[in-house]
XYZ file of C-alpha atoms in Angstrom:
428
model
C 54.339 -11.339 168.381
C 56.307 -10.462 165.067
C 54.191 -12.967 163.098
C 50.867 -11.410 164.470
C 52.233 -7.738 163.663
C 53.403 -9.402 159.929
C 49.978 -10.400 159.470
C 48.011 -6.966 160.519
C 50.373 -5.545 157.934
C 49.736 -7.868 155.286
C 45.889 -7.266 156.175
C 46.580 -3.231 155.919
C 48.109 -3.492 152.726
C 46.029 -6.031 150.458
C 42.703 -3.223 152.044
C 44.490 -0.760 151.074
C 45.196 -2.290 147.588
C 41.339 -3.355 147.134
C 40.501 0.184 148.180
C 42.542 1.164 145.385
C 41.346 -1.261 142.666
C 37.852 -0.971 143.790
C 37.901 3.355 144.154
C 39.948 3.948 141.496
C 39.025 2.082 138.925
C 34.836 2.848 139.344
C 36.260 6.717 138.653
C 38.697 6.110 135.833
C 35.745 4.887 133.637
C 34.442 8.333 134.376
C 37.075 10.175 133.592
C 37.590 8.104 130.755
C 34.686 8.988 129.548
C 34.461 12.365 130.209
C 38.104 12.882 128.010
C 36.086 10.741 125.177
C 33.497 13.646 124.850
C 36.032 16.047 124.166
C 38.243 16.819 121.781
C 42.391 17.706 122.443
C 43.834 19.262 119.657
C 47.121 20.286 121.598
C 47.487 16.841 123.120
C 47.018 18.222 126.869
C 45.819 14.968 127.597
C 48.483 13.129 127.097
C 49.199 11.719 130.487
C 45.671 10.312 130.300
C 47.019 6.525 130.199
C 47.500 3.740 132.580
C 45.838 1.906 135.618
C 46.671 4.917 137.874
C 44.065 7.831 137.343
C 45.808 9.789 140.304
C 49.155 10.955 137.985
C 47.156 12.129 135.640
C 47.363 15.965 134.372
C 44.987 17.729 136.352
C 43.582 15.144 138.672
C 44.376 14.996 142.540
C 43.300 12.445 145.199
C 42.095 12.147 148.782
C 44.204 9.598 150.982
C 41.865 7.107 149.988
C 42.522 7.684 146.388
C 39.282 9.539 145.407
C 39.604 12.077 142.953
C 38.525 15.006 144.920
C 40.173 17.637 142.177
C 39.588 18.230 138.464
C 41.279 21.173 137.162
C 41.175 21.153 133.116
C 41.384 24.864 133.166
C 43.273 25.704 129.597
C 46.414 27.067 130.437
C 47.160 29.026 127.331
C 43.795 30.958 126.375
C 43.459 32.989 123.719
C 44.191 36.655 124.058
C 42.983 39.484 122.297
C 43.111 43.380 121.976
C 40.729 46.147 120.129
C 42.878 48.062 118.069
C 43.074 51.699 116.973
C 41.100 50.316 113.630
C 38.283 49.003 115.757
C 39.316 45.003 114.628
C 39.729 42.362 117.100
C 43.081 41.263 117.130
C 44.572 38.301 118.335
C 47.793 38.719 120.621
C 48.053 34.802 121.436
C 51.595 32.844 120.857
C 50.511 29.123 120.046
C 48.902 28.876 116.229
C 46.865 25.592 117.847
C 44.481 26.229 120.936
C 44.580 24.896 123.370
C 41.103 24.424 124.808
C 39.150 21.320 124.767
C 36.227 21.133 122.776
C 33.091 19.285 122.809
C 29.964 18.843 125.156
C 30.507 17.663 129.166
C 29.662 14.037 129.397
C 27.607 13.072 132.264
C 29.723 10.672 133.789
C 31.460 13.825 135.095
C 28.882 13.900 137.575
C 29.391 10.321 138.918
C 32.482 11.961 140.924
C 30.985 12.601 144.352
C 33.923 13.237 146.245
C 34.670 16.183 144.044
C 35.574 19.345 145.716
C 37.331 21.684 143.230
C 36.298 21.740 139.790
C 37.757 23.741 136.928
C 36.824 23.904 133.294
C 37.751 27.609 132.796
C 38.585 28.996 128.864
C 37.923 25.238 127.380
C 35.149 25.296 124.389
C 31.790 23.597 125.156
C 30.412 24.679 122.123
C 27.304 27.057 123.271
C 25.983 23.761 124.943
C 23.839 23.961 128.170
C 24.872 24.210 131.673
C 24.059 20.302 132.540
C 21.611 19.988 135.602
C 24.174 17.216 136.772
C 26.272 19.982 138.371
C 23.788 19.783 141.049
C 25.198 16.367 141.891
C 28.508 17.800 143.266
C 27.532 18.813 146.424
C 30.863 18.813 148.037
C 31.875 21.053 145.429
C 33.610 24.322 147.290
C 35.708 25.762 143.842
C 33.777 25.620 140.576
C 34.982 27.517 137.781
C 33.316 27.614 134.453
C 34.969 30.955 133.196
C 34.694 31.512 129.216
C 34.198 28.455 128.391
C 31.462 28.388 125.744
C 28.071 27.634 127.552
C 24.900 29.469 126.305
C 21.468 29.001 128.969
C 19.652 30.466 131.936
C 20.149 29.179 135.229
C 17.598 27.615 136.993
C 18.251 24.492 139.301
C 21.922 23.350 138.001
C 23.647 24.650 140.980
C 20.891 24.293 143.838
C 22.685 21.887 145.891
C 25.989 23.154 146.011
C 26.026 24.718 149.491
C 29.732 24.178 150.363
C 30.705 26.468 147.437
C 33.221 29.114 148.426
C 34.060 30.217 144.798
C 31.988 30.234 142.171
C 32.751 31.955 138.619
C 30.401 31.476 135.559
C 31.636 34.758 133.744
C 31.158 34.832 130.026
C 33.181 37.756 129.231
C 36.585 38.544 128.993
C 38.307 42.484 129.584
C 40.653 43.384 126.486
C 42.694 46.164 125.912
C 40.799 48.889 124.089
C 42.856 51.129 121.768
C 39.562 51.725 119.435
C 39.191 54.990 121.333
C 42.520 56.689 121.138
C 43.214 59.012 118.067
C 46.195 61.417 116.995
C 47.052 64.136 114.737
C 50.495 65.014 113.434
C 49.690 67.075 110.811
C 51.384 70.255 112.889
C 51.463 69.258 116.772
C 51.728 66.290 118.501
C 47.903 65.492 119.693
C 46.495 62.574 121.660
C 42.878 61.808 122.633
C 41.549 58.717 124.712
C 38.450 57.538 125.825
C 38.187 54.093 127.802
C 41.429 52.093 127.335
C 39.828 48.392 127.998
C 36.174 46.490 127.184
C 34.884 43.196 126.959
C 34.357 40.415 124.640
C 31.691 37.842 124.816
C 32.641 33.954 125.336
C 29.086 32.343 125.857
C 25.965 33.793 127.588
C 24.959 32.768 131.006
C 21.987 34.602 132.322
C 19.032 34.482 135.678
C 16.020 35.811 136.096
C 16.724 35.564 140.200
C 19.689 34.804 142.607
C 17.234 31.812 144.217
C 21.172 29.708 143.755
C 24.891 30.730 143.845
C 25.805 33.004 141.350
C 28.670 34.831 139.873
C 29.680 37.127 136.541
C 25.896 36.591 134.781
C 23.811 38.485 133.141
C 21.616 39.981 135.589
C 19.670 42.499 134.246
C 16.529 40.875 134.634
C 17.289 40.272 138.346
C 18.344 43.681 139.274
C 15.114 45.307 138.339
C 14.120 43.807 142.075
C 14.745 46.374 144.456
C 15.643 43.290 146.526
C 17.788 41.645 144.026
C 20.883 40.886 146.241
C 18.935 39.879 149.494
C 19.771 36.487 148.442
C 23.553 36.806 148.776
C 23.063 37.274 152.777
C 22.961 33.332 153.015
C 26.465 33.254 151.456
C 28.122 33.563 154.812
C 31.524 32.050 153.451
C 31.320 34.365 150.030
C 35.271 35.221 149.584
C 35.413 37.059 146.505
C 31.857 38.382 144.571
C 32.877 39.006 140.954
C 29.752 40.696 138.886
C 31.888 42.831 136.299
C 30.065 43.635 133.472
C 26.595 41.426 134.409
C 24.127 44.372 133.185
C 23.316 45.314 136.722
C 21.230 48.130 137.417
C 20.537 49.649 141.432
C 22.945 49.662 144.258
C 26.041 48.090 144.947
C 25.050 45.030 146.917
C 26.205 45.457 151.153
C 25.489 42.803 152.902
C 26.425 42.280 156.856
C 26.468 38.718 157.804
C 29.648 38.293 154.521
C 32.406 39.002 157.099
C 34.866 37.375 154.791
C 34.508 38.781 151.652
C 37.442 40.444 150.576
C 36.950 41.252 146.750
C 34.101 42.320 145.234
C 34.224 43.681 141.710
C 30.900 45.266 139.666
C 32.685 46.754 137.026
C 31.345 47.728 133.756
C 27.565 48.204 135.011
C 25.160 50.297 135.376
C 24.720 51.019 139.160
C 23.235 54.578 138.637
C 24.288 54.547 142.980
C 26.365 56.629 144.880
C 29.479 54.302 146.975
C 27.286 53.248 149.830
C 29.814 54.163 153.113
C 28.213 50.830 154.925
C 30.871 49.104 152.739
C 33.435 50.323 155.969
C 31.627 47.629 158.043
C 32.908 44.964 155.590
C 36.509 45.053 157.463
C 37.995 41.828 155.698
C 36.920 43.998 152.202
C 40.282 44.845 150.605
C 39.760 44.634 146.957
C 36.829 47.520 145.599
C 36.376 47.782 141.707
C 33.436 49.777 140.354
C 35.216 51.347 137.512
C 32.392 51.618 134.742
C 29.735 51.908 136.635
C 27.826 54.927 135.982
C 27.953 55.972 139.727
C 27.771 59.291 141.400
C 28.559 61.140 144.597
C 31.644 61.055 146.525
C 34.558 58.392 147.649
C 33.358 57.351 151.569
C 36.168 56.818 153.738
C 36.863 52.920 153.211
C 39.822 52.747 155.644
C 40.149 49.108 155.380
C 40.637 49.087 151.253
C 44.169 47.995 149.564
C 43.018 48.589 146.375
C 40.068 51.008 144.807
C 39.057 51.207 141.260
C 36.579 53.924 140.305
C 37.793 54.961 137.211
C 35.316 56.082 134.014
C 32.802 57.135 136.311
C 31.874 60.765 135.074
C 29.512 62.151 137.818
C 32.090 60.344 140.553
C 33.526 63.650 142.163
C 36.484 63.873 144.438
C 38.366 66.151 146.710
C 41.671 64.609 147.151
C 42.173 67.260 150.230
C 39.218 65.490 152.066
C 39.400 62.387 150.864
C 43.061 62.308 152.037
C 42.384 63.975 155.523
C 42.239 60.789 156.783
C 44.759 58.206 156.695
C 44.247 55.234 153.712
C 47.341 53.250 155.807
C 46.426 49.720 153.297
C 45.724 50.944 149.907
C 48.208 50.338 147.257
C 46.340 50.898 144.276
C 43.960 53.910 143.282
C 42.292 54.177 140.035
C 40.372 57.417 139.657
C 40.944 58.278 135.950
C 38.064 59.971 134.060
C 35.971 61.237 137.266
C 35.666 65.075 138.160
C 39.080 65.663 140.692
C 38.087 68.736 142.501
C 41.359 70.665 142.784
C 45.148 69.866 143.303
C 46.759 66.919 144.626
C 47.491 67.932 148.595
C 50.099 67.096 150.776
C 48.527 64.562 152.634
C 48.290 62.500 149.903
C 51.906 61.845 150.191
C 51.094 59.927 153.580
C 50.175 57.333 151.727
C 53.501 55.726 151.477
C 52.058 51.906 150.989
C 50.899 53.227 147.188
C 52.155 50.992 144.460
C 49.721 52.610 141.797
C 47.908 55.788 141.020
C 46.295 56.257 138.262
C 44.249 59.787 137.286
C 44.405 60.209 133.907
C 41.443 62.790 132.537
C 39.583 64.164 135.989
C 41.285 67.404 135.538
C 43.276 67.724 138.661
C 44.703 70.909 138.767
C 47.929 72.464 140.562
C 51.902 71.952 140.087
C 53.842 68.352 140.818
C 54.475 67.623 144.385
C 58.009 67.346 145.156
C 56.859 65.438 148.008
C 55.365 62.602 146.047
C 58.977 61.459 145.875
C 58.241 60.591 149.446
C 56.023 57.717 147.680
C 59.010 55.334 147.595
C 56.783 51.961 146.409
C 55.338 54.042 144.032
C 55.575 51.858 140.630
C 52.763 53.111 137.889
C 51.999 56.973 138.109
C 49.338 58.181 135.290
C 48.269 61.715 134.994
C 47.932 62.417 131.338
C 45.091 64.856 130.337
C 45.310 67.018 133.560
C 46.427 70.607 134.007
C 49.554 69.772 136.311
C 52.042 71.964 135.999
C 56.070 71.537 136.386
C 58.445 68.821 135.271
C 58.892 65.413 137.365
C 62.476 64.834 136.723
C 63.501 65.282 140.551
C 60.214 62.711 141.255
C 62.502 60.311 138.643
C 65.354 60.417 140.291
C 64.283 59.542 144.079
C 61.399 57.235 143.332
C 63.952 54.100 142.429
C 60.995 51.344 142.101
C 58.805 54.192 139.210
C 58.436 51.681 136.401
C 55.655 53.282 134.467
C 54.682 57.217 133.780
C 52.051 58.423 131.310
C 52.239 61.911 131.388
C 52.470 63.875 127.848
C 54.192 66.462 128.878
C 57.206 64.360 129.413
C 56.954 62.311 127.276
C 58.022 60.869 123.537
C 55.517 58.561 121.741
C 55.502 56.257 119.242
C 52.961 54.152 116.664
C 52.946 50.440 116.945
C 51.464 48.265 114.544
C 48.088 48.064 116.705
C 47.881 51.474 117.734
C 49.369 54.194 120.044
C 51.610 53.314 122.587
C 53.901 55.807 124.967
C 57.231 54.227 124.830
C 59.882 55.848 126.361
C 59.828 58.508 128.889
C 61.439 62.228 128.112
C 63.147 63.666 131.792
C 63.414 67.131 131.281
C-alpha cells in the first residue's frame, strides 16, 4: 500500500513539473518579448531573469502557473502643477522616469489566461491601441491610463465582456494656481478662479459606445440623444469614470447598473440639471460633476458619501432644504463656486459623518455656527470668498480632528515659489 501511494505521488509531482515546464515556459517567451519592445531606463525590470516567470515584478499566477496578472503600472509618474505664471511645472522627485517606453509587442496578446492587465502612466509613444487587446477575453481589469496612445476606437476591445474596470483616460487633473492673483500694494487681496485642470497624455477618442468604454473623448458620441443607451448592457459596471471626455447632454442613469458605486463626469459640458433618478442607483456612493456646466438644484441623493458639484455657476442651492432631510453617509461635499442661497442652517450640523466641506465662492451668507463644532470628524472646512460673519476660534478648539481651514478672515498667507499658498492659520 505505501509503495502504490509512493508512486501516485511521484506521478503528481513529475505532472505537476511538466505542467510547469510546458505552461511556463510557452509564456516566458512572451513576456520576454514583450520586455524586449520596451525600453527601462530606471531598471524596473530587473527581476526579469531566470527559468521562473512567476517571481517576477509584476507578474502573478493561477495554481497551474498561468500568468493570469500583468501589472506594469509605473509606480512613480510624473507630477505636475500650473503655476501662478501660467508654466507647467514639474513637482516629481526622481530626475530619471520611470515609465517604460516603446510600442506593445504582440506577443502580449498570446496570454489567454490573462485577467488583470495594467499598463497605466508607461510611454507608448502616441502608438495605436493594438486590435490584439481583443484577444484577452478573460480580461476583467484593464488599465491603460496616460500612457501615451493616440487612435479612435473601433473593434480593439469588442470581446472583452468579463471587463469590470476599464480606464483608457488620457488626461491627468493638476493643481491650477494660473488663476489666483494678489495685490499688496496697500491691503492684503486674493482672487481665485478654478484651483485644478487637466493635462493631456495621449488622445483616445469614439465616434459610438458600440464597446466598453471609459475617460475618452466623446464628443462626437454625445451629440446622440441616445449616446449612453449602450452602457445598460454593463450590468457589472463598478465605477464609470468620464471626467473631462467633452461630453455634452445628460448625465447618463441607467437602471439595470445596480452596482455602480462611482461615477465621475467632471470637467464637461452636461448643460443638464442633476437628474433625481440617480436615488434609484442605491449602491451609488461616489457623485462628481464638478465642471460641468449644470443647472438646477441638488436632488435628495440619500444614499451619497461623497458629492462634488463644485464650479458649476447656474448650480443653485438652499442649504435649509437641501439639509431638511437627513444626508446620514456623506462625508465629503464640494459646492464651491455655485449660487448658495442663504446661510448655513442648523440642520446642517446633523450631518455628523462629514469629513469635508468645501464652499469657497457661492456667497453663503449669515454668521459661523457655533454648532458646527458639533461636526467632530470634520477635517477640511473651506469658506473663503463668502460673507460669513464672526470668528471660528471656539469651532478650533472643539473640532480636535480640523486639519485644514481656508478662510481669509482668519487667516495669514504667504508666497511660495509656485504661487499663493495659505500657510498657517490666525485664531482670533
Amino acid at each position: 500500500m505505501k509503495l502504490q501511494h509512493d508512486f501516485a505521488s511521484f506521478i503528481f509531482l513529475l505532472l505537476s513539473i511538466l505542467c510547469v515546464t510546458d505552461g511556463c515556459h510557452e509564456e516566458r517567451a512572451a513576456l520576454l518579448n514583450f520586455k524586449s519592445s520596451l525600453a527601462d531606463h530606471s531598471n524596473r525590470w530587473s527581476s526579469w531573469q531566470g527559468q521562473n516567470c512567476c517571481s517576477r515584478l509584476g507578474i502573478r499566477c493561477s495554481d497551474l502557473l498561468h500568468a493570469i496578472a500583468v501589472n506594469l503600472r509605473n509606480p512613480n509618474p510624473d507630477s505636475f502643477i500650473l503655476n501662478i505664471n501660467s508654466q507647467l511645472v514639474s513637482t516629481s522627485d526622481s530626475k530619471t522616469s520611470t515609465a517604460v517606453q516603446g510600442t506593445i509587442s504582440p506577443s502580449l496578446f498570446t496570454l489567454h489566461h490573462l485577467r488583470y492587465l495594467d499598463l497605466s502612466f508607461n510611454d507608448f509613444m502616441f502608438s495605436k491601441l493594438p486590435t490584439g487587446f481583443s484577444n484577452l477575453t478573460r480580461l476583467t481589469y484593464l488599465s491603460l491610463e496616460n500612457a501615451m496612445f493616440s487612435d479612435s476606437i473601433t473593434t480593439q476591445f469588442a470581446n472583452l465582456t468579463s471587463l469590470r474596470w476599464l480606464d483608457l483616460s488620457c488626461s491627468l487633473k493638476i493643481v491650477d494656481e494660473s488663476s489666483i492673483s494678489y495685490n499688496l500694494t496697500s491691503s492684503l487681496r486674493v482672487t481665485g478662479g478654478l484651483l485644478s485642470s487637466y493635462i493631456y497624455f495621449g488622445h483616445i477618442s469614439s465616434s459610438n459606445l458600440d464597446w466598453l468604454l471609459s475617460g475618452v473623448d466623446l464628443s462626437k458620441a454625445s451629440q446622440s440623444s441616445k449616446w449612453a443607451e449602450q452602457l445598460s448592457i454593463l450590468s457589472d459596471l463598478r465605477l464609470l469614470h468620464l471626467s473631462n471626455c467633452g461630453v455634452f447632454g445628460m448625465v447618463p442613469v441607467n437602471q439595470s447598473q445596480l452596482y455602480l458605486h462611482s461615477l465621475r463626469m467632471d470637467f464637461n459640458s452636461l448643460a443638464s440639471a442633476i437628474p433625481k433618478e440617480l436615488a434609484n442607483l442605491t449602491a451609488l456612493s461616489v457623485l462628481d460633476l464638478s465642471s460641468a456646466n449644470l443647472h438646477g438644484s441638488i436632488p435628495f441623493l440619500p444614499q451619497l458619501q461623497e458629492l462634488y458639484v463644485g464650479n458649476n455657476l447656474d448650480i443653485a442651492i438652499n442649504l435649509s432644504s437641501m439639509f431638511a432631510v437627513p444626508w446620514t453617509h456623506l462625508e465629503r461635499l464640494d459646492i464651491k463656486s455655485t449660487q448658495v442661497i442663504g446661510s448655513i442652517p442648523a440642520s446642517f450640523t446633523n450631518t455628523t459623518s462629514l469629513v469635508q466641506f468645501t464652499a469657497r465662492n457661492c456667497g453663503i451668507q449669515g454668521s459661523v455656527l457655533s454648532s458646527m463644532a458639533d461636526l467632530s470628524e470634520l477635517e477640511i472646512l473651506q469658506l473663503d470668498f463668502n460673507y460669513i460673519t464672526g470668528h471660528l476660534s471656539q469651532l478650533f478648539q472643539n473640532l480636535n480632528s480640523l486639519q485644514l481651514v481656508f478662510n481669509l478672515q482668519d487667516l495669514i498667507t504667504s508666497i511660495s515659489s509656485f504661487g499663493f499658498q495659505f500657510s498657517h492659520r490666525k485664531i482670533t
